[in-house]
PDB file of C-alpha atoms in Angstrom:
ATOM      1  CA  UNK G   1      27.523 202.886  60.982  1.00 77.00           C
ATOM      2  CA  UNK G   2      31.071 203.480  59.929  1.00 91.00           C
ATOM      3  CA  UNK G   3      32.089 203.743  56.283  1.00 92.00           C
ATOM      4  CA  UNK G   4      34.112 200.505  56.628  1.00 95.00           C
ATOM      5  CA  UNK G   5      30.928 198.690  58.140  1.00 94.00           C
ATOM      6  CA  UNK G   6      28.748 199.968  55.394  1.00 94.00           C
ATOM      7  CA  UNK G   7      30.942 198.477  52.665  1.00 94.00           C
ATOM      8  CA  UNK G   8      31.231 195.078  54.606  1.00 95.00           C
ATOM      9  CA  UNK G   9      27.484 194.834  55.248  1.00 93.00           C
ATOM     10  CA  UNK G  10      26.621 195.841  51.636  1.00 93.00           C
ATOM     11  CA  UNK G  11      28.757 193.267  50.018  1.00 93.00           C
ATOM     12  CA  UNK G  12      27.716 190.575  52.535  1.00 92.00           C
ATOM     13  CA  UNK G  13      24.033 191.235  51.793  1.00 89.00           C
ATOM     14  CA  UNK G  14      24.800 190.892  48.109  1.00 88.00           C
ATOM     15  CA  UNK G  15      26.745 187.795  48.249  1.00 86.00           C
ATOM     16  CA  UNK G  16      24.850 185.831  50.943  1.00 82.00           C
ATOM     17  CA  UNK G  17      22.248 184.876  48.260  1.00 75.00           C
ATOM     18  CA  UNK G  18      22.574 181.586  46.704  1.00 74.00           C
ATOM     19  CA  UNK G  19      24.170 182.208  43.238  1.00 79.00           C
ATOM     20  CA  UNK G  20      26.417 180.553  40.706  1.00 81.00           C
ATOM     21  CA  UNK G  21      29.482 181.324  42.602  1.00 87.00           C
ATOM     22  CA  UNK G  22      28.392 180.074  45.906  1.00 86.00           C
ATOM     23  CA  UNK G  23      26.935 176.892  44.412  1.00 85.00           C
ATOM     24  CA  UNK G  24      30.247 176.331  42.657  1.00 88.00           C
ATOM     25  CA  UNK G  25      32.291 176.805  45.834  1.00 89.00           C
ATOM     26  CA  UNK G  26      30.079 174.452  47.848  1.00 85.00           C
ATOM     27  CA  UNK G  27      30.534 171.859  45.188  1.00 83.00           C
ATOM     28  CA  UNK G  28      34.193 172.110  45.457  1.00 87.00           C
ATOM     29  CA  UNK G  29      34.101 172.083  49.216  1.00 85.00           C
ATOM     30  CA  UNK G  30      31.925 169.016  49.450  1.00 79.00           C
ATOM     31  CA  UNK G  31      34.133 167.050  46.974  1.00 79.00           C
ATOM     32  CA  UNK G  32      37.277 168.430  48.626  1.00 81.00           C
ATOM     33  CA  UNK G  33      38.359 169.138  45.041  1.00 84.00           C
ATOM     34  CA  UNK G  34      40.788 171.959  45.273  1.00 89.00           C
ATOM     35  CA  UNK G  35      38.342 173.863  47.331  1.00 89.00           C
ATOM     36  CA  UNK G  36      40.840 176.496  48.811  1.00 92.00           C
ATOM     37  CA  UNK G  37      42.113 177.184  45.340  1.00 94.00           C
ATOM     38  CA  UNK G  38      38.758 177.864  44.096  1.00 94.00           C
ATOM     39  CA  UNK G  39      37.982 180.030  46.996  1.00 95.00           C
ATOM     40  CA  UNK G  40      41.179 182.032  46.601  1.00 96.00           C
ATOM     41  CA  UNK G  41      40.508 182.589  42.882  1.00 96.00           C
ATOM     42  CA  UNK G  42      37.055 183.787  43.588  1.00 94.00           C
ATOM     43  CA  UNK G  43      38.258 186.134  46.349  1.00 96.00           C
ATOM     44  CA  UNK G  44      41.052 187.641  44.161  1.00 96.00           C
ATOM     45  CA  UNK G  45      38.601 187.982  41.306  1.00 95.00           C
ATOM     46  CA  UNK G  46      36.001 189.772  43.534  1.00 94.00           C
ATOM     47  CA  UNK G  47      38.659 192.014  45.121  1.00 95.00           C
ATOM     48  CA  UNK G  48      39.889 192.942  41.724  1.00 95.00           C
ATOM     49  CA  UNK G  49      36.479 193.871  40.526  1.00 94.00           C
ATOM     50  CA  UNK G  50      35.795 196.011  43.692  1.00 95.00           C
ATOM     51  CA  UNK G  51      39.116 197.840  43.321  1.00 94.00           C
ATOM     52  CA  UNK G  52      38.630 198.325  39.643  1.00 92.00           C
ATOM     53  CA  UNK G  53      35.108 199.656  40.216  1.00 91.00           C
ATOM     54  CA  UNK G  54      36.202 202.017  42.917  1.00 92.00           C
ATOM     55  CA  UNK G  55      39.110 203.270  40.792  1.00 91.00           C
ATOM     56  CA  UNK G  56      37.273 203.258  37.425  1.00 86.00           C
ATOM     57  CA  UNK G  57      34.147 205.031  38.581  1.00 85.00           C
ATOM     58  CA  UNK G  58      36.441 207.420  40.414  1.00 77.00           C
ATOM     59  CA  UNK G  59      38.113 208.473  37.161  1.00 83.00           C
ATOM     60  CA  UNK G  60      34.413 208.886  35.679  1.00 81.00           C
ATOM     61  CA  UNK G  61      33.427 211.044  38.677  1.00 77.00           C
ATOM     62  CA  UNK G  62      36.383 213.389  38.175  1.00 78.00           C
ATOM     63  CA  UNK G  63      35.503 213.911  34.595  1.00 82.00           C
ATOM     64  CA  UNK G  64      31.816 213.611  34.626  1.00 80.00           C
ATOM     65  CA  UNK G  65      30.239 214.150  38.099  1.00 81.00           C
ATOM     66  CA  UNK G  66      26.562 213.974  36.782  1.00 83.00           C
ATOM     67  CA  UNK G  67      27.214 210.348  35.592  1.00 83.00           C
ATOM     68  CA  UNK G  68      28.149 209.272  39.074  1.00 82.00           C
ATOM     69  CA  UNK G  69      25.077 211.040  40.476  1.00 85.00           C
ATOM     70  CA  UNK G  70      22.827 209.287  38.002  1.00 88.00           C
ATOM     71  CA  UNK G  71      24.429 205.920  38.765  1.00 86.00           C
ATOM     72  CA  UNK G  72      23.944 206.567  42.427  1.00 88.00           C
ATOM     73  CA  UNK G  73      20.226 207.347  41.940  1.00 90.00           C
ATOM     74  CA  UNK G  74      20.052 204.008  39.920  1.00 89.00           C
ATOM     75  CA  UNK G  75      22.033 202.228  42.715  1.00 88.00           C
ATOM     76  CA  UNK G  76      19.614 203.359  45.421  1.00 90.00           C
ATOM     77  CA  UNK G  77      16.585 202.287  43.286  1.00 91.00           C
ATOM     78  CA  UNK G  78      18.414 198.803  42.776  1.00 89.00           C
ATOM     79  CA  UNK G  79      18.943 198.462  46.565  1.00 90.00           C
ATOM     80  CA  UNK G  80      15.297 199.362  47.125  1.00 92.00           C
ATOM     81  CA  UNK G  81      14.262 196.776  44.579  1.00 92.00           C
ATOM     82  CA  UNK G  82      16.657 194.239  46.102  1.00 89.00           C
ATOM     83  CA  UNK G  83      15.104 194.852  49.463  1.00 91.00           C
ATOM     84  CA  UNK G  84      11.547 194.359  48.162  1.00 93.00           C
ATOM     85  CA  UNK G  85      12.674 191.165  46.441  1.00 90.00           C
ATOM     86  CA  UNK G  86      14.170 189.953  49.701  1.00 89.00           C
ATOM     87  CA  UNK G  87      11.034 190.707  51.724  1.00 92.00           C
ATOM     88  CA  UNK G  88       8.851 189.013  49.070  1.00 91.00           C
ATOM     89  CA  UNK G  89      11.081 185.916  49.320  1.00 87.00           C
ATOM     90  CA  UNK G  90      10.871 185.973  52.961  1.00 88.00           C
ATOM     91  CA  UNK G  91       7.025 186.005  52.871  1.00 90.00           C
ATOM     92  CA  UNK G  92       6.977 183.141  50.240  1.00 85.00           C
ATOM     93  CA  UNK G  93       9.657 181.119  52.095  1.00 76.00           C
ATOM     94  CA  UNK G  94      10.313 178.899  49.175  1.00 72.00           C
ATOM     95  CA  UNK G  95      13.994 179.361  48.645  1.00 73.00           C
ATOM     96  CA  UNK G  96      16.352 176.518  49.493  1.00 73.00           C
ATOM     97  CA  UNK G  97      19.832 175.295  48.456  1.00 72.00           C
ATOM     98  CA  UNK G  98      18.215 172.539  46.408  1.00 72.00           C
ATOM     99  CA  UNK G  99      15.774 174.776  44.631  1.00 73.00           C
ATOM    100  CA  UNK G 100      18.629 177.222  43.774  1.00 73.00           C
ATOM    101  CA  UNK G 101      20.704 174.388  42.346  1.00 71.00           C
ATOM    102  CA  UNK G 102      17.762 173.098  40.266  1.00 71.00           C
ATOM    103  CA  UNK G 103      17.449 176.515  38.717  1.00 69.00           C
ATOM    104  CA  UNK G 104      21.155 177.278  38.012  1.00 67.00           C
ATOM    105  CA  UNK G 105      23.417 176.185  35.185  1.00 67.00           C
ATOM    106  CA  UNK G 106      27.061 175.563  35.205  1.00 68.00           C
ATOM    107  CA  UNK G 107      29.427 173.932  37.719  1.00 75.00           C
ATOM    108  CA  UNK G 108      26.877 173.317  40.486  1.00 69.00           C
ATOM    109  CA  UNK G 109      26.440 170.532  43.024  1.00 73.00           C
ATOM    110  CA  UNK G 110      24.943 167.462  41.520  1.00 70.00           C
ATOM    111  CA  UNK G 111      22.455 165.230  43.150  1.00 69.00           C
ATOM    112  CA  UNK G 112      25.041 163.387  45.195  1.00 68.00           C
ATOM    113  CA  UNK G 113      26.744 166.686  46.233  1.00 73.00           C
ATOM    114  CA  UNK G 114      23.391 167.962  47.485  1.00 71.00           C
ATOM    115  CA  UNK G 115      22.692 164.772  49.374  1.00 68.00           C
ATOM    116  CA  UNK G 116      26.085 165.057  51.113  1.00 64.00           C
ATOM    117  CA  UNK G 117      25.595 168.761  51.843  1.00 67.00           C
ATOM    118  CA  UNK G 118      22.010 168.423  53.179  1.00 65.00           C
ATOM    119  CA  UNK G 119      22.515 164.976  54.931  1.00 58.00           C
ATOM    120  CA  UNK G 120      20.064 163.126  52.829  1.00 58.00           C
ATOM    121  CA  UNK G 121      20.479 160.728  49.861  1.00 45.00           C
ATOM    122  CA  UNK G 122      18.724 161.848  46.719  1.00 44.00           C
ATOM    123  CA  UNK G 123      15.956 159.927  44.887  1.00 43.00           C
ATOM    124  CA  UNK G 124      16.991 156.493  43.821  1.00 44.00           C
ATOM    125  CA  UNK G 125      15.706 154.846  40.700  1.00 47.00           C
ATOM    126  CA  UNK G 126      14.693 151.208  41.809  1.00 47.00           C
ATOM    127  CA  UNK G 127      15.089 150.010  38.235  1.00 53.00           C
ATOM    128  CA  UNK G 128      18.717 151.007  37.850  1.00 56.00           C
ATOM    129  CA  UNK G 129      19.920 151.656  41.310  1.00 51.00           C
ATOM    130  CA  UNK G 130      21.161 155.001  40.263  1.00 54.00           C
ATOM    131  CA  UNK G 131      20.544 158.555  41.369  1.00 48.00           C
ATOM    132  CA  UNK G 132      17.496 159.924  39.586  1.00 45.00           C
ATOM    133  CA  UNK G 133      18.611 163.007  37.520  1.00 44.00           C
ATOM    134  CA  UNK G 134      22.295 162.591  38.646  1.00 43.00           C
ATOM    135  CA  UNK G 135      25.293 160.400  38.508  1.00 39.00           C
ATOM    136  CA  UNK G 136      26.309 157.889  40.949  1.00 38.00           C
ATOM    137  CA  UNK G 137      24.894 154.753  42.561  1.00 36.00           C
ATOM    138  CA  UNK G 138      22.759 154.207  45.610  1.00 35.00           C
ATOM    139  CA  UNK G 139      25.691 153.862  47.737  1.00 38.00           C
ATOM    140  CA  UNK G 140      27.705 157.023  46.495  1.00 39.00           C
ATOM    141  CA  UNK G 141      26.880 158.975  49.776  1.00 39.00           C
ATOM    142  CA  UNK G 142      27.774 156.178  52.295  1.00 39.00           C
ATOM    143  CA  UNK G 143      26.248 156.172  55.664  1.00 38.00           C
ATOM    144  CA  UNK G 144      23.404 154.302  57.517  1.00 37.00           C
ATOM    145  CA  UNK G 145      19.911 154.389  56.198  1.00 35.00           C
ATOM    146  CA  UNK G 146      17.511 155.865  58.777  1.00 38.00           C
ATOM    147  CA  UNK G 147      14.232 156.064  56.859  1.00 35.00           C
ATOM    148  CA  UNK G 148      13.061 154.639  53.536  1.00 39.00           C
ATOM    149  CA  UNK G 149       9.907 156.327  52.250  1.00 40.00           C
ATOM    150  CA  UNK G 150       7.292 154.533  49.996  1.00 35.00           C
ATOM    151  CA  UNK G 151       7.926 154.539  46.220  1.00 39.00           C
ATOM    152  CA  UNK G 152       6.691 157.489  44.384  1.00 39.00           C
ATOM    153  CA  UNK G 153       6.261 157.358  40.733  1.00 41.00           C
ATOM    154  CA  UNK G 154       9.306 155.700  39.251  1.00 41.00           C
ATOM    155  CA  UNK G 155      11.738 156.519  42.148  1.00 41.00           C
ATOM    156  CA  UNK G 156      12.152 155.792  45.884  1.00 40.00           C
ATOM    157  CA  UNK G 157      12.975 158.648  48.307  1.00 42.00           C
ATOM    158  CA  UNK G 158      15.600 157.458  50.752  1.00 42.00           C
ATOM    159  CA  UNK G 159      16.881 159.600  53.737  1.00 42.00           C
ATOM    160  CA  UNK G 160      20.007 158.823  55.471  1.00 41.00           C
ATOM    161  CA  UNK G 161      22.764 160.646  57.485  1.00 41.00           C
ATOM    162  CA  UNK G 162      25.758 160.601  55.151  1.00 40.00           C
ATOM    163  CA  UNK G 163      29.552 161.096  55.688  1.00 42.00           C
ATOM    164  CA  UNK G 164      31.313 163.433  52.958  1.00 42.00           C
ATOM    165  CA  UNK G 165      31.610 161.557  49.523  1.00 43.00           C
ATOM    166  CA  UNK G 166      34.787 159.690  48.735  1.00 43.00           C
ATOM    167  CA  UNK G 167      36.064 160.252  52.410  1.00 40.00           C
ATOM    168  CA  UNK G 168      37.105 156.676  52.537  1.00 39.00           C
ATOM    169  CA  UNK G 169      39.165 156.851  49.324  1.00 42.00           C
ATOM    170  CA  UNK G 170      40.466 160.301  49.568  1.00 48.00           C
ATOM    171  CA  UNK G 171      39.365 163.295  47.443  1.00 52.00           C
ATOM    172  CA  UNK G 172      39.416 163.234  43.725  1.00 62.00           C
ATOM    173  CA  UNK G 173      41.310 166.191  42.391  1.00 79.00           C
ATOM    174  CA  UNK G 174      40.252 167.907  39.148  1.00 82.00           C
ATOM    175  CA  UNK G 175      42.996 169.370  36.907  1.00 89.00           C
ATOM    176  CA  UNK G 176      44.203 172.663  38.453  1.00 91.00           C
ATOM    177  CA  UNK G 177      43.768 174.565  35.263  1.00 91.00           C
ATOM    178  CA  UNK G 178      39.954 173.508  35.084  1.00 91.00           C
ATOM    179  CA  UNK G 179      39.326 174.564  38.560  1.00 91.00           C
ATOM    180  CA  UNK G 180      40.858 177.903  38.162  1.00 93.00           C
ATOM    181  CA  UNK G 181      38.994 178.559  34.812  1.00 92.00           C
ATOM    182  CA  UNK G 182      35.781 177.526  36.310  1.00 90.00           C
ATOM    183  CA  UNK G 183      36.466 179.848  39.341  1.00 91.00           C
ATOM    184  CA  UNK G 184      37.196 182.676  36.971  1.00 92.00           C
ATOM    185  CA  UNK G 185      34.071 182.011  34.939  1.00 89.00           C
ATOM    186  CA  UNK G 186      31.584 182.186  37.816  1.00 87.00           C
ATOM    187  CA  UNK G 187      33.345 185.505  39.157  1.00 89.00           C
ATOM    188  CA  UNK G 188      34.662 187.483  36.213  1.00 89.00           C
ATOM    189  CA  UNK G 189      32.053 186.358  33.416  1.00 85.00           C
ATOM    190  CA  UNK G 190      29.153 186.645  35.906  1.00 82.00           C
ATOM    191  CA  UNK G 191      26.876 189.643  34.892  1.00 83.00           C
ATOM    192  CA  UNK G 192      25.424 189.969  38.287  1.00 82.00           C
ATOM    193  CA  UNK G 193      28.938 190.051  39.966  1.00 83.00           C
ATOM    194  CA  UNK G 194      29.980 192.662  37.582  1.00 86.00           C
ATOM    195  CA  UNK G 195      26.953 194.893  38.153  1.00 87.00           C
ATOM    196  CA  UNK G 196      27.257 194.455  41.907  1.00 88.00           C
ATOM    197  CA  UNK G 197      30.915 194.918  42.428  1.00 89.00           C
ATOM    198  CA  UNK G 198      32.101 197.143  39.559  1.00 89.00           C
ATOM    199  CA  UNK G 199      29.029 199.374  38.938  1.00 88.00           C
ATOM    200  CA  UNK G 200      27.088 199.652  42.205  1.00 89.00           C
ATOM    201  CA  UNK G 201      29.817 199.202  44.833  1.00 92.00           C
ATOM    202  CA  UNK G 202      32.121 201.374  42.749  1.00 91.00           C
ATOM    203  CA  UNK G 203      29.475 204.067  42.504  1.00 91.00           C
ATOM    204  CA  UNK G 204      28.595 203.993  46.226  1.00 91.00           C
ATOM    205  CA  UNK G 205      32.295 204.196  47.078  1.00 91.00           C
ATOM    206  CA  UNK G 206      32.374 207.662  45.337  1.00 89.00           C
ATOM    207  CA  UNK G 207      29.792 209.140  47.751  1.00 88.00           C
ATOM    208  CA  UNK G 208      32.393 208.944  50.493  1.00 90.00           C
ATOM    209  CA  UNK G 209      34.971 211.182  48.571  1.00 87.00           C
ATOM    210  CA  UNK G 210      38.425 210.620  49.735  1.00 88.00           C
ATOM    211  CA  UNK G 211      37.241 207.776  52.138  1.00 93.00           C
ATOM    212  CA  UNK G 212      36.144 205.794  49.293  1.00 93.00           C
ATOM    213  CA  UNK G 213      38.949 203.224  49.713  1.00 95.00           C
ATOM    214  CA  UNK G 214      37.777 202.822  53.327  1.00 96.00           C
ATOM    215  CA  UNK G 215      34.353 201.694  51.853  1.00 96.00           C
ATOM    216  CA  UNK G 216      36.208 199.430  49.355  1.00 96.00           C
ATOM    217  CA  UNK G 217      38.409 197.931  52.093  1.00 96.00           C
ATOM    218  CA  UNK G 218      35.239 197.106  54.107  1.00 96.00           C
ATOM    219  CA  UNK G 219      33.724 195.334  51.028  1.00 96.00           C
ATOM    220  CA  UNK G 220      36.936 193.295  50.347  1.00 96.00           C
ATOM    221  CA  UNK G 221      36.922 192.282  53.957  1.00 97.00           C
ATOM    222  CA  UNK G 222      33.348 191.303  53.752  1.00 95.00           C
ATOM    223  CA  UNK G 223      33.955 189.086  50.632  1.00 95.00           C
ATOM    224  CA  UNK G 224      36.974 187.442  52.396  1.00 95.00           C
ATOM    225  CA  UNK G 225      34.863 186.651  55.486  1.00 95.00           C
ATOM    226  CA  UNK G 226      32.145 185.015  53.241  1.00 93.00           C
ATOM    227  CA  UNK G 227      34.589 182.908  51.373  1.00 94.00           C
ATOM    228  CA  UNK G 228      36.310 181.810  54.761  1.00 92.00           C
ATOM    229  CA  UNK G 229      32.884 180.879  56.066  1.00 90.00           C
ATOM    230  CA  UNK G 230      32.204 178.642  52.898  1.00 88.00           C
ATOM    231  CA  UNK G 231      35.659 177.159  53.130  1.00 88.00           C
ATOM    232  CA  UNK G 232      35.729 176.187  56.830  1.00 86.00           C
ATOM    233  CA  UNK G 233      31.972 175.672  57.413  1.00 81.00           C
ATOM    234  CA  UNK G 234      30.417 175.100  53.979  1.00 74.00           C
ATOM    235  CA  UNK G 235      29.349 171.502  54.670  1.00 73.00           C
ATOM    236  CA  UNK G 236      27.953 172.370  58.264  1.00 78.00           C
ATOM    237  CA  UNK G 237      26.319 175.437  56.881  1.00 76.00           C
ATOM    238  CA  UNK G 238      24.640 173.744  53.849  1.00 73.00           C
ATOM    239  CA  UNK G 239      21.845 171.963  55.781  1.00 75.00           C
ATOM    240  CA  UNK G 240      20.752 175.314  57.273  1.00 76.00           C
ATOM    241  CA  UNK G 241      20.890 176.853  53.856  1.00 76.00           C
ATOM    242  CA  UNK G 242      18.479 174.082  52.574  1.00 75.00           C
ATOM    243  CA  UNK G 243      15.926 175.230  55.131  1.00 80.00           C
ATOM    244  CA  UNK G 244      13.001 177.580  53.974  1.00 83.00           C
ATOM    245  CA  UNK G 245      12.894 178.880  57.505  1.00 86.00           C
ATOM    246  CA  UNK G 246      16.585 179.976  57.501  1.00 84.00           C
ATOM    247  CA  UNK G 247      16.071 181.791  54.277  1.00 83.00           C
ATOM    248  CA  UNK G 248      12.928 183.565  55.600  1.00 89.00           C
ATOM    249  CA  UNK G 249      15.147 184.969  58.349  1.00 89.00           C
ATOM    250  CA  UNK G 250      18.126 185.834  56.048  1.00 87.00           C
ATOM    251  CA  UNK G 251      15.944 187.457  53.503  1.00 88.00           C
ATOM    252  CA  UNK G 252      14.172 189.461  55.990  1.00 92.00           C
ATOM    253  CA  UNK G 253      17.505 190.655  57.589  1.00 91.00           C
ATOM    254  CA  UNK G 254      19.002 191.349  54.082  1.00 90.00           C
ATOM    255  CA  UNK G 255      15.900 193.434  53.270  1.00 90.00           C
ATOM    256  CA  UNK G 256      16.268 195.569  56.397  1.00 93.00           C
ATOM    257  CA  UNK G 257      20.016 196.080  55.868  1.00 91.00           C
ATOM    258  CA  UNK G 258      19.482 197.077  52.177  1.00 91.00           C
ATOM    259  CA  UNK G 259      16.817 199.435  53.196  1.00 92.00           C
ATOM    260  CA  UNK G 260      19.231 201.133  55.729  1.00 90.00           C
ATOM    261  CA  UNK G 261      22.029 201.328  53.275  1.00 90.00           C
ATOM    262  CA  UNK G 262      19.929 202.756  50.524  1.00 89.00           C
ATOM    263  CA  UNK G 263      18.537 205.514  53.047  1.00 90.00           C
ATOM    264  CA  UNK G 264      22.020 206.322  53.993  1.00 87.00           C
ATOM    265  CA  UNK G 265      23.395 206.606  50.445  1.00 86.00           C
ATOM    266  CA  UNK G 266      20.305 208.604  49.470  1.00 85.00           C
ATOM    267  CA  UNK G 267      21.110 211.213  52.061  1.00 83.00           C
ATOM    268  CA  UNK G 268      24.443 211.842  50.589  1.00 76.00           C
ATOM    269  CA  UNK G 269      22.500 213.118  47.409  1.00 72.00           C
ATOM    270  CA  UNK G 270      21.091 215.992  49.150  1.00 68.00           C
TER     271      UNK G 270
END
């Protein structure tokens, strides 16, 4: 495995998990709401964090080499923990796009967004005709109803194949300033992103000495690939992301990749 490939695979293994940034971008893609602007801001932010981490930790490495060694040991431990968590998630098989959105806060897909992404209408309250737990009416998603389930509690589960929301009327654009600020918030104000890109990736880059920028370039390239996939195939990818079976496979692969990278970086310590 080359240094460039190691950087690329490491960042992909970290970002493929459903986090606040991915949920926000899927929300913008399905709404056709300045999606490429949001994707560009998130990419530039992540690239800046990766470069800052590589350069910043590099300065620390020159002055206090023992700090970088300590951070590297901590980073390897983090990768092993990440791998163990991925394997545990693969065994449980409970992770989906819908469950991630239910647990997250901030600018995430609402019920109608998720219906459009996954190809199913959300729960409809028969008393109001509105989406249970979200905004919009029963016809927000559009499309032909295939199956109507029996009422469960106070709501009726309705499944349908839907076309992207607002397609007939054109996309509804949010103010540019708001989209940019939201994109910056899920990127630069995300503690997990800072830990992953600045501290961990920046530290691992130092283990390659003068080739640290090759590692960083691989990471930036991996980030760009992920955002391009979300931009061009987000709505096609989302139904698979809402499948526990898909995430069993993804989590297992991520776990194996993380173990391999942890072993490779650990060898540089000896």
